[in-house]
Coordinates of C-alpha atoms and ligand atoms in Angstrom, one line a residue:
M1 CA -0.1 0.1 0.1
D2 CA 0.9 3.6 -0.7
L3 CA 1.2 6.3 2.1
S4 CA -2.3 7.2 3.0
P5 CA -4.1 10.5 1.7
A6 CA -4.4 11.7 5.1
T7 CA -0.2 11.5 5.4
Y8 CA 0.2 13.0 2.0
A9 CA -2.1 16.2 3.0
L10 CA -0.2 16.8 6.4
H11 CA 3.2 16.9 4.4
A12 CA 2.0 18.3 1.5
H13 CA 0.6 21.2 3.6
R14 CA 4.0 21.6 5.1
L15 CA 5.9 21.3 1.8
A16 CA 3.4 24.1 0.3
D17 CA 4.7 26.2 3.1
W18 CA 8.4 25.4 2.5
I19 CA 8.2 26.1 -1.0
A20 CA 6.6 29.2 -0.6
T21 CA 8.8 30.1 2.3
Y22 CA 11.7 29.3 -0.2
L23 CA 10.3 31.4 -3.0
R24 CA 9.9 34.4 -0.8
D25 CA 13.7 34.1 0.9
V26 CA 15.3 32.4 -2.2
D27 CA 17.6 35.7 -2.3
S28 CA 19.1 35.0 1.4
Y29 CA 20.9 31.7 -0.1
D30 CA 24.2 32.0 -1.9
V31 CA 23.1 31.7 -5.5
L32 CA 26.2 29.4 -6.3
S33 CA 26.4 26.4 -4.2
S34 CA 29.7 26.2 -2.2
V35 CA 29.8 22.7 -1.6
K36 CA 33.1 20.6 -3.1
P37 CA 32.8 17.7 -5.4
G38 CA 31.7 14.7 -3.3
A39 CA 30.7 16.3 -0.5
I40 CA 26.9 15.7 -0.9
R41 CA 27.2 12.0 -1.2
A42 CA 29.6 12.0 1.7
Q43 CA 26.8 12.7 3.7
L44 CA 24.6 9.9 2.5
P45 CA 24.5 6.3 3.2
K46 CA 25.9 4.3 0.9
A47 CA 23.0 1.9 0.8
P48 CA 19.3 2.3 0.8
P49 CA 17.2 2.0 4.0
S50 CA 16.2 -1.4 4.7
A51 CA 13.7 0.0 7.0
A52 CA 10.9 2.6 6.1
E53 CA 11.9 6.0 7.3
S54 CA 9.5 8.7 8.1
L55 CA 8.6 11.6 5.9
D56 CA 9.5 13.9 8.6
D57 CA 13.1 12.6 8.6
I58 CA 13.1 12.7 4.5
L59 CA 11.6 16.1 4.4
A60 CA 14.1 17.3 7.0
D61 CA 17.1 16.3 4.5
L62 CA 15.6 19.2 2.4
D63 CA 17.0 21.8 4.2
R64 CA 20.0 19.7 5.8
I65 CA 21.6 18.4 2.6
V66 CA 19.5 19.7 -0.7
L67 CA 19.6 23.3 -0.4
P68 CA 23.1 23.5 0.6
G69 CA 23.7 21.6 -2.2
A70 CA 21.5 23.5 -4.6
T71 CA 22.8 26.6 -7.1
H72 CA 19.6 28.5 -6.9
W73 CA 18.2 29.1 -10.6
N74 CA 15.4 30.9 -8.8
H75 CA 17.7 33.4 -7.3
P76 CA 17.3 36.9 -8.5
G77 CA 21.2 37.0 -8.8
F78 CA 21.1 34.3 -10.9
L79 CA 22.6 35.8 -14.3
A80 CA 24.9 32.8 -15.8
Y81 CA 24.0 30.4 -18.8
F82 CA 20.6 31.7 -19.8
A83 CA 18.8 32.4 -16.6
N84 CA 15.2 31.0 -16.2
T85 CA 12.1 30.7 -13.8
A86 CA 10.2 28.1 -12.3
S87 CA 7.1 30.4 -11.7
V88 CA 4.2 29.8 -9.3
P89 CA 1.7 28.6 -12.0
G90 CA 4.2 26.6 -13.2
I91 CA 5.3 24.9 -10.0
L92 CA 1.7 24.2 -9.3
G93 CA 1.3 22.4 -12.5
E94 CA 4.1 20.4 -11.9
M95 CA 2.6 19.2 -8.6
V96 CA -0.5 18.1 -10.5
T97 CA 1.6 16.6 -13.1
A98 CA 3.2 14.4 -10.7
A99 CA 0.1 13.6 -8.7
L100 CA -2.0 12.6 -11.8
N101 CA 0.9 10.8 -13.3
L102 CA -0.5 10.6 -16.8
N103 CA 1.0 9.2 -19.5
G104 CA 0.2 10.7 -23.0
M105 CA 1.8 8.1 -25.3
L106 CA -1.6 7.7 -27.1
W107 CA -4.6 9.9 -26.9
R108 CA -6.4 7.0 -25.4
T109 CA -4.0 6.8 -22.4
S110 CA -5.0 10.3 -21.6
P111 CA -6.9 12.7 -24.0
V112 CA -6.3 15.6 -21.6
A113 CA -2.5 15.1 -21.9
T114 CA -2.4 15.1 -25.6
E115 CA -5.4 17.9 -26.2
L116 CA -3.6 20.3 -23.9
E117 CA -0.3 19.7 -25.5
Q118 CA -2.3 20.7 -28.7
V119 CA -3.9 23.8 -27.1
A120 CA -0.6 25.0 -24.9
T121 CA 1.8 24.7 -28.2
D122 CA -0.8 26.5 -30.2
W123 CA -1.5 29.2 -28.1
M124 CA 2.5 29.6 -28.1
R125 CA 2.3 29.9 -31.8
Q126 CA 0.0 32.9 -31.5
L127 CA 1.6 34.5 -28.8
F128 CA 4.7 34.5 -31.0
G129 CA 2.5 36.2 -33.6
M130 CA 3.3 32.6 -36.1
G131 CA 0.9 32.0 -38.5
E132 CA -1.4 29.0 -39.0
G133 CA 0.0 25.8 -40.1
W134 CA 2.4 24.8 -37.6
F135 CA 2.4 21.4 -35.4
G136 CA 3.4 21.8 -32.1
M137 CA 4.9 19.1 -29.7
I138 CA 6.6 19.4 -26.4
T139 CA 9.9 17.4 -25.5
D140 CA 12.5 17.8 -22.7
T141 CA 14.9 19.7 -24.1
A142 CA 15.9 21.7 -27.3
S143 CA 18.8 19.2 -27.8
I144 CA 16.2 16.6 -28.5
S145 CA 13.8 18.8 -30.4
T146 CA 16.6 19.5 -32.6
M147 CA 17.3 16.0 -33.1
Y148 CA 13.9 15.1 -33.9
A149 CA 13.8 18.0 -36.6
L150 CA 17.1 16.9 -38.2
A151 CA 15.8 13.4 -38.3
A152 CA 12.6 14.7 -40.0
A153 CA 15.0 16.5 -42.7
R154 CA 16.9 13.3 -43.2
E155 CA 13.8 11.8 -43.8
R156 CA 12.3 14.3 -46.1
D157 CA 13.2 12.3 -49.2
P158 CA 12.1 9.1 -48.7
A159 CA 13.8 7.6 -51.8
L160 CA 17.5 7.6 -49.7
G161 CA 15.5 4.8 -47.9
I162 CA 17.4 5.5 -44.6
R163 CA 14.3 4.6 -42.3
Q164 CA 14.3 0.9 -43.8
R165 CA 17.9 0.6 -44.8
G166 CA 20.0 2.9 -42.5
M167 CA 22.9 4.2 -43.5
A168 CA 25.9 2.0 -42.7
G169 CA 27.8 0.0 -45.7
R170 CA 25.6 2.1 -48.5
A171 CA 27.6 2.9 -51.6
D172 CA 24.6 4.4 -53.0
L173 CA 23.6 7.0 -50.2
P174 CA 25.7 10.3 -51.0
R175 CA 27.4 12.2 -47.7
L176 CA 24.2 13.9 -45.9
R177 CA 25.2 17.5 -45.0
V178 CA 23.8 19.9 -42.2
Y179 CA 25.0 23.7 -42.4
C180 CA 25.0 26.1 -39.0
S181 CA 27.0 28.9 -38.2
E182 CA 30.3 28.7 -36.1
H183 CA 28.1 30.1 -33.2
A184 CA 25.2 27.4 -33.3
H185 CA 24.6 25.4 -30.1
S186 CA 26.6 22.0 -29.9
S187 CA 23.6 20.0 -30.0
V188 CA 23.5 20.3 -33.7
D189 CA 27.1 18.5 -33.7
K190 CA 25.5 16.1 -31.2
T191 CA 22.5 15.2 -33.3
A192 CA 25.1 14.6 -36.2
M193 CA 27.0 12.1 -34.2
T194 CA 23.5 10.4 -32.8
L195 CA 21.8 10.5 -36.3
G196 CA 24.9 8.7 -37.8
L197 CA 25.7 11.9 -40.1
G198 CA 29.1 12.2 -38.4
L199 CA 30.7 15.4 -36.9
E200 CA 32.7 16.1 -40.3
N201 CA 29.2 16.6 -42.3
V202 CA 28.6 19.6 -40.0
V203 CA 29.3 22.6 -42.0
H204 CA 30.3 25.6 -39.7
V205 CA 29.2 28.6 -41.6
A206 CA 31.4 31.8 -41.2
C207 CA 29.6 34.6 -39.5
D208 CA 29.6 38.6 -39.8
G209 CA 30.9 41.1 -37.5
E210 CA 27.7 40.4 -35.5
F211 CA 28.2 37.0 -35.1
R212 CA 25.6 36.0 -37.7
M213 CA 25.8 33.6 -40.6
R214 CA 26.9 35.0 -43.6
P215 CA 24.0 33.7 -46.3
E216 CA 26.6 34.0 -49.4
M217 CA 29.0 31.7 -47.2
L218 CA 26.2 29.0 -46.9
S219 CA 25.3 29.3 -50.4
R220 CA 28.8 28.9 -51.3
A221 CA 29.2 25.7 -48.8
I222 CA 26.2 24.2 -50.4
A223 CA 27.5 24.8 -53.9
A224 CA 30.9 23.6 -53.0
D225 CA 29.0 20.3 -51.2
R226 CA 26.8 19.4 -54.4
A227 CA 30.1 19.9 -56.6
Q228 CA 31.6 17.1 -54.8
G229 CA 28.0 15.1 -55.0
Y230 CA 27.4 15.4 -51.5
R231 CA 23.6 15.9 -50.6
P232 CA 22.3 19.0 -48.3
I233 CA 19.8 18.2 -46.0
A234 CA 19.2 21.0 -43.7
V235 CA 20.3 24.1 -42.3
V236 CA 19.8 25.1 -38.7
A237 CA 19.8 28.8 -38.3
T238 CA 20.0 30.2 -34.7
A239 CA 17.8 33.1 -33.5
G240 CA 19.5 33.8 -30.1
T241 CA 22.9 32.0 -30.1
T242 CA 24.1 30.6 -26.9
S243 CA 27.3 32.7 -26.5
M244 CA 26.0 36.1 -27.7
T245 CA 22.3 35.6 -28.6
S246 CA 23.1 37.2 -32.3
V247 CA 20.3 36.1 -34.8
D248 CA 21.2 34.6 -38.2
P249 CA 19.4 36.3 -41.1
L250 CA 16.1 33.9 -41.5
D251 CA 15.0 35.6 -44.3
A252 CA 18.2 35.2 -46.4
I253 CA 18.8 31.6 -45.2
A254 CA 15.0 30.8 -45.9
T255 CA 15.4 31.9 -49.7
I256 CA 18.5 29.8 -49.6
C257 CA 17.0 27.0 -48.3
Q258 CA 13.9 27.1 -50.7
R259 CA 16.0 27.5 -53.6
E260 CA 18.1 24.2 -52.7
S261 CA 15.1 22.0 -51.3
V262 CA 16.9 21.9 -47.9
W263 CA 15.1 21.9 -44.7
L264 CA 15.1 24.9 -42.5
H265 CA 15.4 24.5 -38.6
V266 CA 15.4 27.7 -36.4
D267 CA 17.1 27.0 -33.1
G268 CA 15.2 30.0 -30.9
A269 CA 15.9 27.8 -27.7
Y270 CA 16.5 31.0 -25.8
G271 CA 15.5 34.0 -28.2
G272 CA 12.3 32.7 -29.8
S273 CA 10.3 33.5 -26.4
A274 CA 10.8 37.2 -27.7
M275 CA 8.5 36.5 -30.1
A276 CA 5.8 37.2 -27.6
V277 CA 7.0 40.7 -27.5
P278 CA 5.2 42.1 -30.9
E279 CA 7.7 45.0 -31.7
M280 CA 10.7 42.1 -31.3
R281 CA 9.1 39.9 -34.1
A282 CA 10.8 41.8 -36.7
L283 CA 14.2 39.6 -35.8
F284 CA 12.4 36.7 -37.1
A285 CA 11.1 37.9 -40.1
G286 CA 11.6 34.9 -42.6
L287 CA 10.6 32.0 -39.9
E288 CA 7.3 31.5 -41.7
R289 CA 9.4 29.7 -44.5
A290 CA 11.2 27.5 -41.8
D291 CA 10.2 23.8 -41.4
S292 CA 10.8 23.5 -38.0
L293 CA 11.5 25.7 -34.6
V294 CA 12.6 25.1 -31.4
V295 CA 11.7 27.0 -28.4
N296 CA 12.2 26.3 -24.9
P297 CA 9.7 27.5 -22.4
H298 CA 12.1 26.1 -19.6
K299 CA 14.5 29.2 -20.7
W300 CA 12.5 32.3 -21.1
L301 CA 8.9 31.4 -20.9
F302 CA 8.6 31.0 -16.7
T303 CA 7.8 27.3 -17.1
P304 CA 10.0 25.2 -14.9
M305 CA 12.4 22.4 -16.2
D306 CA 11.6 20.8 -18.3
C307 CA 9.9 21.9 -21.6
S308 CA 10.5 22.4 -24.9
V309 CA 8.6 23.0 -28.0
L310 CA 9.5 21.7 -31.4
F311 CA 7.1 23.2 -33.9
T312 CA 7.2 22.0 -37.6
R313 CA 4.9 22.8 -40.6
Q314 CA 6.2 19.5 -42.0
P315 CA 4.3 16.9 -39.4
T316 CA 3.7 14.3 -41.9
V317 CA 7.5 13.8 -42.4
L318 CA 8.1 14.0 -38.9
R319 CA 5.5 11.4 -38.4
R320 CA 7.2 9.4 -41.2
A321 CA 10.6 9.6 -39.4
F322 CA 9.2 8.4 -36.3
S323 CA 6.1 6.4 -36.4
L324 CA 5.9 2.6 -35.9
V325 CA 3.0 0.9 -34.4
P326 CA 3.1 -2.4 -32.9
E327 CA -0.3 -4.2 -32.3
Y328 CA -0.2 -3.6 -28.6
L329 CA -0.6 0.3 -29.5
T330 CA -3.0 0.1 -32.0
T331 CA -6.4 1.9 -31.0
A332 CA -9.9 2.2 -32.2
E333 CA -9.7 6.1 -32.7
G334 CA -7.5 5.7 -36.0
D335 CA -6.8 8.9 -37.4
E336 CA -9.6 11.0 -35.6
A337 CA -7.0 11.3 -32.5
L338 CA -3.6 12.5 -32.3
N339 CA -1.0 10.1 -30.8
Y340 CA 2.0 11.9 -30.1
M341 CA 3.9 8.8 -29.8
D342 CA 4.0 8.8 -33.5
Y343 CA 6.0 11.9 -33.6
G344 CA 9.2 11.0 -31.7
L345 CA 11.5 8.5 -30.2
Q346 CA 9.8 8.1 -26.7
L347 CA 6.6 6.3 -26.0
G348 CA 5.8 7.4 -22.4
R349 CA 5.6 10.8 -22.1
R350 CA 5.2 13.1 -19.3
F351 CA 2.2 15.7 -19.1
R352 CA 4.4 18.8 -19.6
A353 CA 1.8 20.8 -21.2
L354 CA -0.3 21.4 -17.7
K355 CA 2.4 23.6 -16.4
L356 CA 2.8 25.5 -19.9
W357 CA -0.8 26.0 -20.1
M358 CA -1.0 27.1 -16.4
V359 CA 1.8 29.8 -17.2
I360 CA 0.6 31.0 -19.8
R361 CA -3.1 31.5 -18.4
A362 CA -1.8 33.1 -15.2
F363 CA 0.6 35.6 -17.0
G364 CA -1.5 36.4 -20.0
A365 CA 0.0 37.2 -23.6
D366 CA 0.2 40.6 -22.4
G367 CA 2.0 39.9 -19.1
I368 CA 4.2 37.7 -21.0
A369 CA 5.4 40.2 -23.3
E370 CA 5.9 42.9 -20.3
R371 CA 8.2 40.5 -18.5
I372 CA 10.4 39.8 -21.4
R373 CA 10.2 43.6 -22.5
H374 CA 11.3 44.4 -19.0
H375 CA 14.3 41.9 -19.2
C376 CA 15.5 43.3 -22.5
Q377 CA 15.3 46.9 -21.0
L378 CA 17.0 45.7 -17.8
A379 CA 19.8 44.1 -20.1
R380 CA 20.2 47.2 -22.1
T381 CA 20.4 49.4 -18.8
F382 CA 23.5 47.3 -17.8
A383 CA 25.3 47.3 -20.9
E384 CA 24.8 51.4 -20.9
W385 CA 26.5 51.0 -17.5
V386 CA 29.3 48.9 -19.0
G387 CA 29.6 51.0 -22.0
A388 CA 29.7 54.2 -20.2
E389 CA 31.9 53.6 -17.7
G390 CA 35.2 53.4 -19.6
Q391 CA 38.5 52.4 -17.4
G392 CA 39.0 49.4 -19.8
W393 CA 35.0 48.0 -19.8
S394 CA 33.5 47.3 -22.8
V395 CA 30.7 45.6 -24.4
N396 CA 31.5 43.1 -26.8
A397 CA 28.4 42.0 -28.9
P398 CA 25.1 43.4 -29.6
V399 CA 22.4 43.1 -27.3
P400 CA 19.3 41.8 -29.0
F401 CA 17.5 40.5 -26.0
S402 CA 18.7 40.0 -22.6
T403 CA 21.9 38.9 -22.4
V404 CA 25.1 41.0 -22.3
C405 CA 28.8 40.0 -23.2
F406 CA 31.3 42.3 -21.8
R407 CA 34.7 42.4 -20.4
H408 CA 37.6 44.7 -18.6
V409 CA 41.0 45.1 -20.1
P410 CA 43.7 46.3 -17.8
E411 CA 45.3 49.2 -19.2
G412 CA 47.8 48.6 -21.6
E413 CA 47.0 45.1 -21.7
T414 CA 47.0 43.4 -25.2
D415 CA 48.0 39.7 -24.5
E416 CA 44.6 37.8 -24.9
A417 CA 45.6 35.3 -22.3
E418 CA 46.5 37.6 -19.9
I419 CA 43.1 39.4 -20.6
A420 CA 41.1 36.0 -20.2
A421 CA 43.2 35.2 -16.9
H422 CA 41.9 39.1 -15.3
N423 CA 38.4 38.4 -16.4
A424 CA 38.3 34.8 -15.2
A425 CA 39.4 36.1 -11.7
I426 CA 36.7 38.8 -11.9
M427 CA 34.3 36.3 -12.5
A428 CA 35.4 34.2 -9.5
K429 CA 35.4 36.6 -7.4
V430 CA 32.0 37.8 -8.2
N431 CA 30.7 34.5 -8.1
E432 CA 32.1 34.0 -4.6
S433 CA 29.9 36.6 -3.0
G434 CA 26.8 34.6 -3.4
D435 CA 24.8 37.4 -4.2
V436 CA 25.0 36.8 -8.0
F437 CA 26.1 34.2 -10.4
I438 CA 27.5 35.0 -14.1
S439 CA 29.1 33.1 -16.7
H440 CA 31.7 33.6 -19.3
T441 CA 32.3 32.7 -22.9
K442 CA 34.5 33.5 -26.1
L443 CA 33.8 35.8 -28.8
G444 CA 36.3 34.5 -31.4
D445 CA 39.6 34.5 -29.5
Q446 CA 38.1 37.2 -26.8
Y447 CA 37.2 35.8 -23.5
V448 CA 34.2 37.6 -22.3
L449 CA 32.0 37.6 -19.4
R450 CA 28.0 37.1 -19.8
V451 CA 25.2 38.8 -17.6
A452 CA 21.9 37.1 -18.8
V453 CA 18.4 38.3 -17.3
G454 CA 15.9 36.0 -17.4
N455 CA 14.5 35.4 -14.0
L456 CA 11.5 36.8 -12.9
R457 CA 13.0 38.2 -9.6
T458 CA 16.0 39.9 -10.9
T459 CA 15.4 43.7 -10.7
E460 CA 17.5 46.5 -11.5
A461 CA 18.8 46.6 -7.8
T462 CA 20.4 43.2 -8.7
L463 CA 22.3 44.6 -11.8
V464 CA 23.5 47.6 -9.5
R465 CA 24.6 44.9 -7.0
A466 CA 26.5 42.9 -10.1
W467 CA 27.8 45.9 -11.5
T468 CA 29.4 47.1 -8.1
L469 CA 30.8 43.5 -7.5
L470 CA 32.4 43.7 -11.2
R471 CA 34.2 47.0 -10.7
E472 CA 35.3 46.2 -7.2
A473 CA 37.0 42.8 -8.6
A474 CA 38.7 44.7 -11.5
G475 CA 40.4 46.4 -9.0
Ligands
PLP501 N1 19.8 25.8 -28.5 C1 20.7 27.3 -28.0 C2 20.5 28.2 -28.5 C3 20.9 27.0 -26.4 O1 21.3 28.0 -26.2 C4 20.8 25.8 -25.7 C5 21.0 25.8 -24.3 O2 21.4 26.8 -23.8 C6 20.3 24.9 -26.3 C7 20.0 24.5 -27.7 C8 20.2 23.4 -25.8 O3 19.0 23.6 -24.9 P1 18.8 22.2 -23.9 O4 19.3 22.2 -22.6 O5 17.2 22.2 -23.8 O6 19.2 20.8 -24.9

């Protein structure tokens, strides 16, 4: 038997209070956990308990073990990587998802899981001002969404026979090529590893001075490949690159893809959410001609991990890439109902749509736009402070969204290794404060620091604190 509903209620009320206190006081913790590797394991028994433990004892370990070992993504000072938020409606949604334990593998295994996923992803499409004709599906991460998109791209020409015959040992199969910018996310390369395309068949196209893919270089790369007998199958354009949030020129790239009959996948894992802000949609012109798009609500749409949305205008091709129905999964509904298992690798599927639907309802289209707009404004303000400071400080990339790349160069220093070490030391000092957590990247050979605004609790005061710490650390 499970523990009783009364036991559940008792502890759930306590936990609800614990979570509310946590959210209220999250900034009282050091944003970055200071535990040393292995320290958490060292506090825990090596073997599982043979006798049942009380929930009181187990929950006490949340404060004793879990919180000290957590880096607090919900902390206002979390400014590293792409900051995100587990918002209140999203947390409530996750609670119910666990309790209902629905498995949306087939429509019939839980109609509401499938239909809310259709509704929530279609609401997202509308929030983003995208036209009709997009099919939406939730996955766990952008890496998986991109892998699915490129699996579909590979399946687009059924004459290649890959679904049935595979790729290994086939003299009749040309090399299949994928193109992305030199600043695309590593998930494109990992997809090539996973799908058997091979890392060397990912062509990293050169970028312009603002880190955007150069369309003429893409055209040239495709032409050179065709001359060698290779088969271009997909271009991945990024709208919000991981390092510096640059946006590839989607319109020009879409024209090339159409001309070349190549699948266009847009990686908007982070930046895509900015389409919720009507005046930012111009950045995405050309998206309407893409074949697929990924946007992660778990990055910048205030939805708790994990939740990625893959949109495609070619659901039939995606289905062909993945559908395989054994007898025991056939259902009477037939084509009348959508079975999401047909559109991806996994059979069992979490009810992720619930939290996304709740977030969209609880904030509304206007509220979402206002929050994202505010984050962009905060980032621009921070960039202005850095830009106006002089004294060796500079902003090193345009700020189209809510992320700023910047650094400090000591007077007279020209050696990149020294500059990198200096900025790494600044970052280490700032992060030791416990008040803010920033990260770094490289723009070409330039080591830079990154501040990414994406948490709903981040305010201008957070950035003032970050800027004070940065200037103190620079000496
Ligand atoms: N694409 C871009 C542009 C990203 O910035 C990231 C992660 O930061 C990813 C893909 C991978 O996202 P996920 O962690 O959901 O796989």
